[in-house]
Short mmCIF file of C-alpha atoms and ligand atoms in Angstrom, two decimals:
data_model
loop_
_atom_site.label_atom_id
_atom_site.label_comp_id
_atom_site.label_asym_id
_atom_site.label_seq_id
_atom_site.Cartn_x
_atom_site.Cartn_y
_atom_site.Cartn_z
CA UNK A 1447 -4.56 -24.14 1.11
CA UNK A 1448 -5.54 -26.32 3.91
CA UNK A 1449 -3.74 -24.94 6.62
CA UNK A 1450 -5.27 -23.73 9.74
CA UNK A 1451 -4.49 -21.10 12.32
CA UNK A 1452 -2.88 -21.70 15.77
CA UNK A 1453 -5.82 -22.68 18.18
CA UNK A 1454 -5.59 -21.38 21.71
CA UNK A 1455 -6.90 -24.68 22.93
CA UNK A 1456 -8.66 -22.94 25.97
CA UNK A 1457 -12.13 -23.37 24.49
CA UNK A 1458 -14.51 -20.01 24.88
CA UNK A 1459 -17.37 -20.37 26.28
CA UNK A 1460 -20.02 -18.86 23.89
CA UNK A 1461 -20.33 -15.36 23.94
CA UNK A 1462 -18.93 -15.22 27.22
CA UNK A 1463 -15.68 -13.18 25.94
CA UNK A 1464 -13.53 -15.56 26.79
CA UNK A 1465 -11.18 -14.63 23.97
CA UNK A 1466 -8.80 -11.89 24.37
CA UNK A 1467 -9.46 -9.24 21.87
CA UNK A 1468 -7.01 -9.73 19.45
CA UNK A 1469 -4.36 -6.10 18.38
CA UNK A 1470 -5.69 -4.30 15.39
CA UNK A 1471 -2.50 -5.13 13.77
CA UNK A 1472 0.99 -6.31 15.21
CA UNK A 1473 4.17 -5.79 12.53
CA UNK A 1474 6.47 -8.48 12.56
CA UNK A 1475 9.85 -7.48 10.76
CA UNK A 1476 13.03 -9.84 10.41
CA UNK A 1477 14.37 -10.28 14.03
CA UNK A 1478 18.21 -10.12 15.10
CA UNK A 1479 19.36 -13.00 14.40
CA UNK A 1480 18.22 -12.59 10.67
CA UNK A 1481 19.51 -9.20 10.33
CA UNK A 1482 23.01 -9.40 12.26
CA UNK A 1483 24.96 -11.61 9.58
CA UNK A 1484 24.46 -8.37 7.16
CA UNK A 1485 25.22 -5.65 9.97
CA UNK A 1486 28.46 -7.54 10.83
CA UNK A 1487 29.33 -6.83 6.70
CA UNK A 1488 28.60 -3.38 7.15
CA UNK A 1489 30.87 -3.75 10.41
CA UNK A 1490 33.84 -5.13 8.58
CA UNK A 1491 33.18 -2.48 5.77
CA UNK A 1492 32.67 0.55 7.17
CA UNK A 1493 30.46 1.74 4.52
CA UNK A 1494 27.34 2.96 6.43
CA UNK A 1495 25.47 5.22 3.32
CA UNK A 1496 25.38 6.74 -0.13
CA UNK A 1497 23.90 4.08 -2.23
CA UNK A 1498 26.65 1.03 -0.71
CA UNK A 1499 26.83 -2.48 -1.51
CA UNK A 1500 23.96 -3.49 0.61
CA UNK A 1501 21.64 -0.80 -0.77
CA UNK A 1502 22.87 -1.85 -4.41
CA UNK A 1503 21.95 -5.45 -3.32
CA UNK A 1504 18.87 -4.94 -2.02
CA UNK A 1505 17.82 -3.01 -5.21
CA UNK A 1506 18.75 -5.39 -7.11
CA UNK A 1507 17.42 -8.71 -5.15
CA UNK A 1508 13.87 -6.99 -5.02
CA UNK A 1509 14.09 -6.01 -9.11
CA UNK A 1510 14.26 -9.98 -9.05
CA UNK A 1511 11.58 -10.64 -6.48
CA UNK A 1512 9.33 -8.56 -8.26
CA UNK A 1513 10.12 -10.12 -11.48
CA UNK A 1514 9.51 -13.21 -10.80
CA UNK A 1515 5.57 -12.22 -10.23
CA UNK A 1516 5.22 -10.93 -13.13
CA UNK A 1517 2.80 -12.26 -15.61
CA UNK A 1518 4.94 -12.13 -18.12
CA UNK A 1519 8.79 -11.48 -17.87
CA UNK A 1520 10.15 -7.81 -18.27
CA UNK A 1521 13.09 -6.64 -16.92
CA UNK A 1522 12.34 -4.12 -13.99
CA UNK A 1523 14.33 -1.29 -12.33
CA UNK A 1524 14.27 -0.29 -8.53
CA UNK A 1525 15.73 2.35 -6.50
CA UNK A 1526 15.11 2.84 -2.75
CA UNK A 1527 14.01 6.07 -0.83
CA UNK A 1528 13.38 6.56 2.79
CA UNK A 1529 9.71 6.47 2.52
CA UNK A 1530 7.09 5.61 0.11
CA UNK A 1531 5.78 9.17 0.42
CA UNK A 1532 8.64 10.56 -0.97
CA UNK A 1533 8.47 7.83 -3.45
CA UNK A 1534 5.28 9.56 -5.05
CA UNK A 1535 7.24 12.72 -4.68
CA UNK A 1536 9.72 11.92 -6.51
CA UNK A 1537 7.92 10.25 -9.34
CA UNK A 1538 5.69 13.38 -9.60
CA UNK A 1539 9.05 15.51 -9.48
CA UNK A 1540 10.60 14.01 -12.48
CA UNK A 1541 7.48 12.43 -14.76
CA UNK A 1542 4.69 15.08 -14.31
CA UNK A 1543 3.97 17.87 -17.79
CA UNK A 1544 3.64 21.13 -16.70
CA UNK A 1545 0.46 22.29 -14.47
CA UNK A 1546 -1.27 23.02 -11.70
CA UNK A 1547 -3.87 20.02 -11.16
CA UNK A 1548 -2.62 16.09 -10.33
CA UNK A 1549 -5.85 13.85 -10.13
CA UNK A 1550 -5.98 11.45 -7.80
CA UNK A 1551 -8.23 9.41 -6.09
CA UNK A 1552 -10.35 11.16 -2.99
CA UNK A 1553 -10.48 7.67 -0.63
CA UNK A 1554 -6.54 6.68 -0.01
CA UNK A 1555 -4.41 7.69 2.73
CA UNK A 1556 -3.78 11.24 3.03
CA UNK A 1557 -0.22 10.63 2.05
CA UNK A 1558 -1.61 10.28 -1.23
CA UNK A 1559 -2.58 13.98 -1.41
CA UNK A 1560 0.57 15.48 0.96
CA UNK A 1561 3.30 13.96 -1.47
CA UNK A 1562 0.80 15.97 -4.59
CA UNK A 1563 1.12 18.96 -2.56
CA UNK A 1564 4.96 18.75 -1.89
CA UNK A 1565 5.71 18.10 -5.69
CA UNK A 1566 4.11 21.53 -5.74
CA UNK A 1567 0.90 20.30 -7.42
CA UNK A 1568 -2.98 20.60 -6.43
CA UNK A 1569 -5.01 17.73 -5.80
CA UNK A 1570 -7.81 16.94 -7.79
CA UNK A 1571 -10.01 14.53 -5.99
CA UNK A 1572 -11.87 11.97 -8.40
CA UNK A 1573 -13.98 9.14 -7.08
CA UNK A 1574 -13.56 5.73 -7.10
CA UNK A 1575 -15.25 2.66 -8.87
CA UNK A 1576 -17.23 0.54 -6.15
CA UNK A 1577 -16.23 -2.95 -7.27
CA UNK A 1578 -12.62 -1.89 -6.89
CA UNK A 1579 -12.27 0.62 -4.85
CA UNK A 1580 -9.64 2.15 -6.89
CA UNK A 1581 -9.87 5.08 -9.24
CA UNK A 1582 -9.82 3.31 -12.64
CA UNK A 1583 -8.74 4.49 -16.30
CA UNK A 1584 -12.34 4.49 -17.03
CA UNK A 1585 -13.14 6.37 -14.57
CA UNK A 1586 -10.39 9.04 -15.04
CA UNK A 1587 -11.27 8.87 -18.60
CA UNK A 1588 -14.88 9.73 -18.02
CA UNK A 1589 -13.59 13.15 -15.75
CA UNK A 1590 -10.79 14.22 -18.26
CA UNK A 1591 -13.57 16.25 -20.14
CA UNK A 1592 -15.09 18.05 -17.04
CA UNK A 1593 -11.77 19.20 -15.80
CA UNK A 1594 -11.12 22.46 -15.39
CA UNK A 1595 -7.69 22.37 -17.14
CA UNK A 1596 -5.84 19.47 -18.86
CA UNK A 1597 -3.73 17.64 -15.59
CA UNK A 1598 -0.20 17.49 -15.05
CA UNK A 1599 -0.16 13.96 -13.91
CA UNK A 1600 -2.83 11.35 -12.64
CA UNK A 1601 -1.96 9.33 -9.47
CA UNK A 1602 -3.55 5.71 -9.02
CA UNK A 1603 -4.00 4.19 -5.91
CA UNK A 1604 -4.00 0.29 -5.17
CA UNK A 1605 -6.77 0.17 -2.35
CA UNK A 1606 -5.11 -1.47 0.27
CA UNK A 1607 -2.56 -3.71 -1.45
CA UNK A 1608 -4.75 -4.48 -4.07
CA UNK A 1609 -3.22 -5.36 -7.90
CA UNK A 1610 -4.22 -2.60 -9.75
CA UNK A 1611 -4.39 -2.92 -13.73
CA UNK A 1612 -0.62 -1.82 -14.29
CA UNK A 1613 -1.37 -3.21 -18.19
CA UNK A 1614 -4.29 -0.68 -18.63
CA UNK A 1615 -2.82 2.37 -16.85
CA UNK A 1616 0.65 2.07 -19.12
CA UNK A 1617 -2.16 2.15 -21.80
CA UNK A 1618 -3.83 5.25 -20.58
CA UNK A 1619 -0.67 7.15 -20.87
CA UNK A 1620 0.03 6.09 -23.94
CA UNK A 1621 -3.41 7.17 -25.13
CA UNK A 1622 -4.26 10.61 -23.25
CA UNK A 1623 -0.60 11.98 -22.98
CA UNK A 1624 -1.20 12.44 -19.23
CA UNK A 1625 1.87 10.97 -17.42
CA UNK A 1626 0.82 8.28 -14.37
CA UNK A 1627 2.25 7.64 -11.30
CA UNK A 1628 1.07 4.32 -9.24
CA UNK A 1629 0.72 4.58 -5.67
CA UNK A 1630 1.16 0.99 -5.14
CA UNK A 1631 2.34 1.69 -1.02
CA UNK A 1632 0.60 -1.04 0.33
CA UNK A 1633 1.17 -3.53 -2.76
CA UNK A 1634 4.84 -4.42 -3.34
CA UNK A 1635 3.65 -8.26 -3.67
CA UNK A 1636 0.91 -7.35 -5.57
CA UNK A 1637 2.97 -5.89 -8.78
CA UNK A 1638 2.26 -7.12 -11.99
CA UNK A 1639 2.81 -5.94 -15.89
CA UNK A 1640 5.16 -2.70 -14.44
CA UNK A 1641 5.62 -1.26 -17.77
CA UNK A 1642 7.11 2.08 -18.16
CA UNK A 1643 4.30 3.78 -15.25
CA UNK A 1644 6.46 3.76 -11.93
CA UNK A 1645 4.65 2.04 -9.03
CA UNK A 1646 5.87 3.32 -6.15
CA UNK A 1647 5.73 1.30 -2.91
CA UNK A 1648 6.06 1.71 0.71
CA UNK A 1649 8.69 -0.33 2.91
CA UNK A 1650 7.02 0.88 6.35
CA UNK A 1651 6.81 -1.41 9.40
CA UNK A 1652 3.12 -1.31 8.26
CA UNK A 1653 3.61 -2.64 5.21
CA UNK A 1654 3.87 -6.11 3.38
CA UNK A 1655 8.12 -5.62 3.12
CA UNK A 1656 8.38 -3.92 5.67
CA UNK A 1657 11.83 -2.25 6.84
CA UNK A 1658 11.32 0.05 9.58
CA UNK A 1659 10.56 3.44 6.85
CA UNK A 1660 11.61 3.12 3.30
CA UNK A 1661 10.03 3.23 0.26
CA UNK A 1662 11.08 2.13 -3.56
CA UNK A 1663 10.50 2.91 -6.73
CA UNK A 1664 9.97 0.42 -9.70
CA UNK A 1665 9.66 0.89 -13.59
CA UNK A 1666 11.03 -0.63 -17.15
CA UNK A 1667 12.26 2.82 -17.40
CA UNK A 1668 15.91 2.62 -16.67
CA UNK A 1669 16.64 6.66 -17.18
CA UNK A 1670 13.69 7.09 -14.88
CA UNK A 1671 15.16 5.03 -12.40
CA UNK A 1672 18.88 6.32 -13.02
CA UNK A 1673 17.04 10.25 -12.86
CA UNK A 1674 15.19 9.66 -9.67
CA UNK A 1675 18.63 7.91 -8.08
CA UNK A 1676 20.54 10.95 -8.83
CA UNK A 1677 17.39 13.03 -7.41
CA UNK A 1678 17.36 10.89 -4.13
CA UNK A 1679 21.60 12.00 -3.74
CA UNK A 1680 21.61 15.66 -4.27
CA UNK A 1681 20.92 15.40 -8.08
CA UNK A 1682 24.62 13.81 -8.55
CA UNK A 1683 25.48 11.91 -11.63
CA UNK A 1684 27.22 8.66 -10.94
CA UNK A 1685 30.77 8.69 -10.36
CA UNK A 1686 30.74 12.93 -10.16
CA UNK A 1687 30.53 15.56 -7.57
CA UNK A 1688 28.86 18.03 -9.64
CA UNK A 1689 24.67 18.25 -9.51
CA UNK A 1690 23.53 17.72 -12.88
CA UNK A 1691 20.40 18.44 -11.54
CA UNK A 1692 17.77 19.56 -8.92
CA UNK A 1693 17.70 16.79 -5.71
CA UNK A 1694 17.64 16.41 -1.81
CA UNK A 1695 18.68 13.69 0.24
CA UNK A 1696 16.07 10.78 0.34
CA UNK A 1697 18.48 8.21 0.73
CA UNK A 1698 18.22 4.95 3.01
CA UNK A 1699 21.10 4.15 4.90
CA UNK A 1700 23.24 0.28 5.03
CA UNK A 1701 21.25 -0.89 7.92
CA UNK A 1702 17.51 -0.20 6.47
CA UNK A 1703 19.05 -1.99 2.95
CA UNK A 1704 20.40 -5.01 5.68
CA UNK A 1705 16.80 -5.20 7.32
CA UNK A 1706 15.51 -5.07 3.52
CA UNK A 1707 17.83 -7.89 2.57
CA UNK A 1708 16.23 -10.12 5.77
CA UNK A 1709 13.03 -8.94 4.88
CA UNK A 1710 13.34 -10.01 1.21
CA UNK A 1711 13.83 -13.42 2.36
CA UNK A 1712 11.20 -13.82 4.74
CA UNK A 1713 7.99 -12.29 2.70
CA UNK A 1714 6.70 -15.12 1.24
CA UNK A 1715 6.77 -16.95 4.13
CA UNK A 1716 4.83 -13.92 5.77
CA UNK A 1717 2.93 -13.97 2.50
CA UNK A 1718 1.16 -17.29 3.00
CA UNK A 1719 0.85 -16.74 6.88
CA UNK A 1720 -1.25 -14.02 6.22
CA UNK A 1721 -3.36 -15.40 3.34
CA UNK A 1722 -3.88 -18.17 5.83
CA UNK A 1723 -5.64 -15.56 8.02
CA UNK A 1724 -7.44 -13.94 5.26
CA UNK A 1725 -8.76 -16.78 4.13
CA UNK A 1726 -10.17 -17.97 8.09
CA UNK A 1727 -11.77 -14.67 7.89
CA UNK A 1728 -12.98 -15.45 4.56
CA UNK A 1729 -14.54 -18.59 5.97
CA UNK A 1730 -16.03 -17.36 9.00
CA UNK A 1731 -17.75 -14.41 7.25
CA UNK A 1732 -18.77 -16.88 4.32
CA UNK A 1733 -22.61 -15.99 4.84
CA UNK A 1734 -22.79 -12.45 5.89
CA UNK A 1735 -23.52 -9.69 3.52
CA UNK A 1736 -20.37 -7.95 3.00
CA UNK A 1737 -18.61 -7.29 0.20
CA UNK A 1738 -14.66 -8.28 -0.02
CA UNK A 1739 -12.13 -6.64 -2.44
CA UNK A 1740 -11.58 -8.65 -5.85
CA UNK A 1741 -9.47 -11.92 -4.85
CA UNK A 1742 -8.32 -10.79 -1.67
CA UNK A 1743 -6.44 -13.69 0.89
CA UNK A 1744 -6.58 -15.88 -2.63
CA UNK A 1745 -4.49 -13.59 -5.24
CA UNK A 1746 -3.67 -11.11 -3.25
CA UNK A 1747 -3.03 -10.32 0.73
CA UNK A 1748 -1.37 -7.09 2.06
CA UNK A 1749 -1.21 -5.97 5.86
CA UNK A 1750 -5.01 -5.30 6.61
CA UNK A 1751 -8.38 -6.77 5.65
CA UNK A 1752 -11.05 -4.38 5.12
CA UNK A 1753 -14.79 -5.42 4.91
CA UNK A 1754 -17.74 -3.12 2.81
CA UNK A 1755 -20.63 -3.78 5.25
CA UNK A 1756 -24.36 -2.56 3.92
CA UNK A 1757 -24.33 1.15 4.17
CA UNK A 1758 -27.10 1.49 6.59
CA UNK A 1759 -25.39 -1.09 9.18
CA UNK A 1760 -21.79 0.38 9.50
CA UNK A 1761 -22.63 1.65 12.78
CA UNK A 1762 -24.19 -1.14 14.28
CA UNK A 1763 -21.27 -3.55 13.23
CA UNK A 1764 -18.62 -0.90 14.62
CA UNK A 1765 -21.15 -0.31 18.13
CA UNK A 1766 -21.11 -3.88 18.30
CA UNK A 1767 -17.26 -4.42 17.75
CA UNK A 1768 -17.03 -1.80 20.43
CA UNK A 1769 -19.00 -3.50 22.81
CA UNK A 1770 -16.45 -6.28 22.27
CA UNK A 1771 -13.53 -4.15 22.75
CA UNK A 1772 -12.24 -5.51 19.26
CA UNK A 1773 -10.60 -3.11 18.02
CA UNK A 1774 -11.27 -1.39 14.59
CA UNK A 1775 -10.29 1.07 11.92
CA UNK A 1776 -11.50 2.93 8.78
CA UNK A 1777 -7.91 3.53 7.67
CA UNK A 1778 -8.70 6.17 4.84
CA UNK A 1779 -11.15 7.71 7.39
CA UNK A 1780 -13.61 9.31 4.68
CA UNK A 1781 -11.70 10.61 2.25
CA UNK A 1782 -8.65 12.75 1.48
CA UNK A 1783 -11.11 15.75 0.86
CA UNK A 1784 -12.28 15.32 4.38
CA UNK A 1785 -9.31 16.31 5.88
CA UNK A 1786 -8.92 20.00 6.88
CA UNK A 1787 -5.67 20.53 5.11
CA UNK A 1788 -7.64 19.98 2.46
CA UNK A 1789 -10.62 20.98 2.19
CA UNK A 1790 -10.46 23.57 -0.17
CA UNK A 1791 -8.71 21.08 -2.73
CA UNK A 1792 -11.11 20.79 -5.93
CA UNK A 1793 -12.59 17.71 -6.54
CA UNK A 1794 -15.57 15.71 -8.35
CA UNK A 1795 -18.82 15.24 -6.85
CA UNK A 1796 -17.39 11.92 -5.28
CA UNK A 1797 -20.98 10.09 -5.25
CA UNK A 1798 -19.35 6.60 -4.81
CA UNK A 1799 -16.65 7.98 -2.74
CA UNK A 1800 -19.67 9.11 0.18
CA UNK A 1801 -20.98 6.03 -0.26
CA UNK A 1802 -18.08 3.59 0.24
CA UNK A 1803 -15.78 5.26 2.55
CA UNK A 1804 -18.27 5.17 5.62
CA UNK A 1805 -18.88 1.19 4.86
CA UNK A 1806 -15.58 0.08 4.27
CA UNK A 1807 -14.12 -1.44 7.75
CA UNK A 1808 -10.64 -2.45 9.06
CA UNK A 1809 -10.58 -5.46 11.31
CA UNK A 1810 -8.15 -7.05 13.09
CA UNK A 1811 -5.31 -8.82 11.00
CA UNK A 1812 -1.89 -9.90 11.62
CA UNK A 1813 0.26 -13.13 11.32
CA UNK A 1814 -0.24 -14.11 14.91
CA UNK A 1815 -3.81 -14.20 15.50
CA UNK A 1816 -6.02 -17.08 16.36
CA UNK A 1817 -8.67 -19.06 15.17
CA UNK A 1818 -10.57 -18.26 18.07
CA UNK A 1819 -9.79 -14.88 17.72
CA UNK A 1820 -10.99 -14.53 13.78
CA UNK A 1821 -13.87 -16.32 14.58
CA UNK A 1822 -14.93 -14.11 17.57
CA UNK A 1823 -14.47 -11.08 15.25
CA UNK A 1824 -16.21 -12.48 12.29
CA UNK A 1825 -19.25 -13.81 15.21
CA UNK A 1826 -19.08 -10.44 15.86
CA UNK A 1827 -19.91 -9.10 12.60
CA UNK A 1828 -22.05 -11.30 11.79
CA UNK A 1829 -24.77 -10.69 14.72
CA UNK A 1830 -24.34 -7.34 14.18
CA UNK A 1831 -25.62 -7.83 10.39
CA UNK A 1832 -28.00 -11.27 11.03
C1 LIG B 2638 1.58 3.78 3.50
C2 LIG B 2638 1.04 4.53 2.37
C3 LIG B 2638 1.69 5.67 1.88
C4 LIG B 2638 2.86 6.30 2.55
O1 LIG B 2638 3.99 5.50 2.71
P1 LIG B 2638 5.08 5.93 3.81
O2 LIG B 2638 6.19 4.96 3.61
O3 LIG B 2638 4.41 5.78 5.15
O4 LIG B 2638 5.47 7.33 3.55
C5 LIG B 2638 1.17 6.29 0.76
N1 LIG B 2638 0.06 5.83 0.16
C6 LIG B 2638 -0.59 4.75 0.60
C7 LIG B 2638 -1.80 4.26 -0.14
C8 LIG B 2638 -0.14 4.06 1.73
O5 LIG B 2638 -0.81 2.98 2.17
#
């Protein structure tokens, strides 16, 4: 790609902080103008909720967005929720075996961990691999033996919008028995071989398709799909006011489907605007020694970048970025077992997790940053570490 950010033009002095410090990260959904063309259909229709036209369309236009990433073609299945924690709720609801324990990774974002609880489950916190920063099978593999029971369900993480290996969790399930839910939040774009293991994704402002809050659910499991539909509207079977089984309402309405719709066809524009930034970043941090996740800003790109500086230097690069008044973030803080609703959660020793969560760092990133302002961040980091 040989496109370039927007230069300011103003010329910064060296080090003199000429350059504004750029927002840690600035959402851009569809504006009016995109949206209003759908809200005048609702207007004319007067259908406003309960899984209506738009909804249906927007389901169905994202199946087909996401299929058309695929590696190879499948046919997928989406239904829409009003957030992606619920998402995970859901999925746990309606794919978990019976027990007490779900194991999922100890560094994501403590919605990881609230939706286990809600399902009525336990987390189990496992660790992470370092290369990925993911909890992998292999890794889940290698606990399954030092559990203290046999888990209901295992919950992967993509770490930060990350692919994760949809090809070798479907596998794991197949092979252990223990059903897998994806928390794929962050990576809607980043989908690949789906298979039967829902990935559930987030539609917040914060996120790559973003709508305001919603969240989705997508599988090759139709009667999944169809089930957690029906659990999303009061357990209703299509066409029927009786429950055929347990639900709530986590419905989105016509208006977040119409922002969805907008959304839908803007993200790949947004897509390569961001992968644009990702890969300045990429450039200006080219010789400092950090560590980046697998392919990110060239496969992949979500709505943050997060650098893994040396262990022994995070707090000089984040005193330094302080000094700067560039703002920063460790978005998983240090773990889900570090938070004091959970503390008493079980959990492995979570070696790797202690040693990447305190190095991995969010910098600035969003669509409307400059050159100037990517390079002062990445100057930045790099005195800190020279
Ligand atoms: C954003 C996010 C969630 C929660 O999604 P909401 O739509 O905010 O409920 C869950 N897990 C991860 C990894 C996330 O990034």
């Amino acid at each position: 790609m040989t496109e370039t950010l927007v230069t300011s033009g103003a010329g910064r002095p060296h080090g003199q902080g000429a350059v504004t410090p750029p927002a840690l990260m600035v959402p851009v959904l569809p504006s009016t103008d995109a949206i209003a063309p759908l809200l005048r259909e609702i207007d004319g229709r007067h259908v406003y909720a309960n899984d209506g036209p738009l909804t249906r369309r927007f389901c169905a236009e994202l199946a087909a967005a996401l299929e058309s990433r695929l590696s190879e073609p499948a046919t997928l299945h989406v239904m829409t929720v009003s957030n992606g924690t619920v998402a995970l709720e859901l999925a746990l609801r309606l794919r978990a075996r019976p027990g007490r324990l779900v194991v999922m990774p100890a560094y994501t974002f403590i919605a990881t961990a609230q939706a286990v609880a809600n399902a009525g489950f336990e987390p189990f916190f496992a660790d992470v691999d370092l290369n990925s920063w993911a909890l992998t099978p292999a890794v889940a593999e290698a606990l399954l033996p030092t559990l203290p029971e046999p888990p209901a369900a295992i919950v992967a993480v993509s770490p930060y919008g990350a692919p994760l290996d949809q090809r070798a969790w479907n596998a794991f399930e197949a092979r252990t028995g223990i059903p897998v839910v994806l928390d794929m939040a962050a990576a809607a774009l980043s989908i690949d071989a789906v298979g039967r293991v829902p990935a559930c994704l987030s539609l917040h402002a914060t996120k790559m398709l973003g709508i305001g809050e919603g969240g989705a659910i997508v599988s090759e499991d139709a009667d999944l799909i169809a089930a957690a539909r029906s659990t999303s509207s009061f357990g209703f079977e299509p066409g029927n006011r009786l429950a055929g089984r347990r639900g709530g309402n986590y419905r989105i309405s016509e208006y977040a489907a119409a922002i969805g719709l907008a959304a839908l066809a803007q993200v790949g524009e947004k897509e390569n605007r961001l992968k644009v930034v990702a890969q300045t970043y990429r450039r200006h941090l080219g010789n400092a020694p950090i560590s980046w996740q697998p392919s990110f800003g060239d496969r992949w790109v979500a709505m943050t970048v997060n650098i893994g500086v040396p262990g022994e230097r995070a707090d000089t690069v984040t005193a330094a970025l302080d000094a700067r008044r560039i703002p920063w973030r460790r978005w998983w803080t240090l773990g889900c077992h570090t938070h004091p609703a959970f503390a008493g959660a079980p959990r492995s020793r979570l070696d790797l997790t202690k040693t990447l969560a305190p190095r991995v760092i969010g910098l600035p990133f969003h669509e409307l940053l400059t050159e100037e302002q990517v390079q002062f961040v990445a100057e930045t980091v790099r005195e800190a570490l020279a």
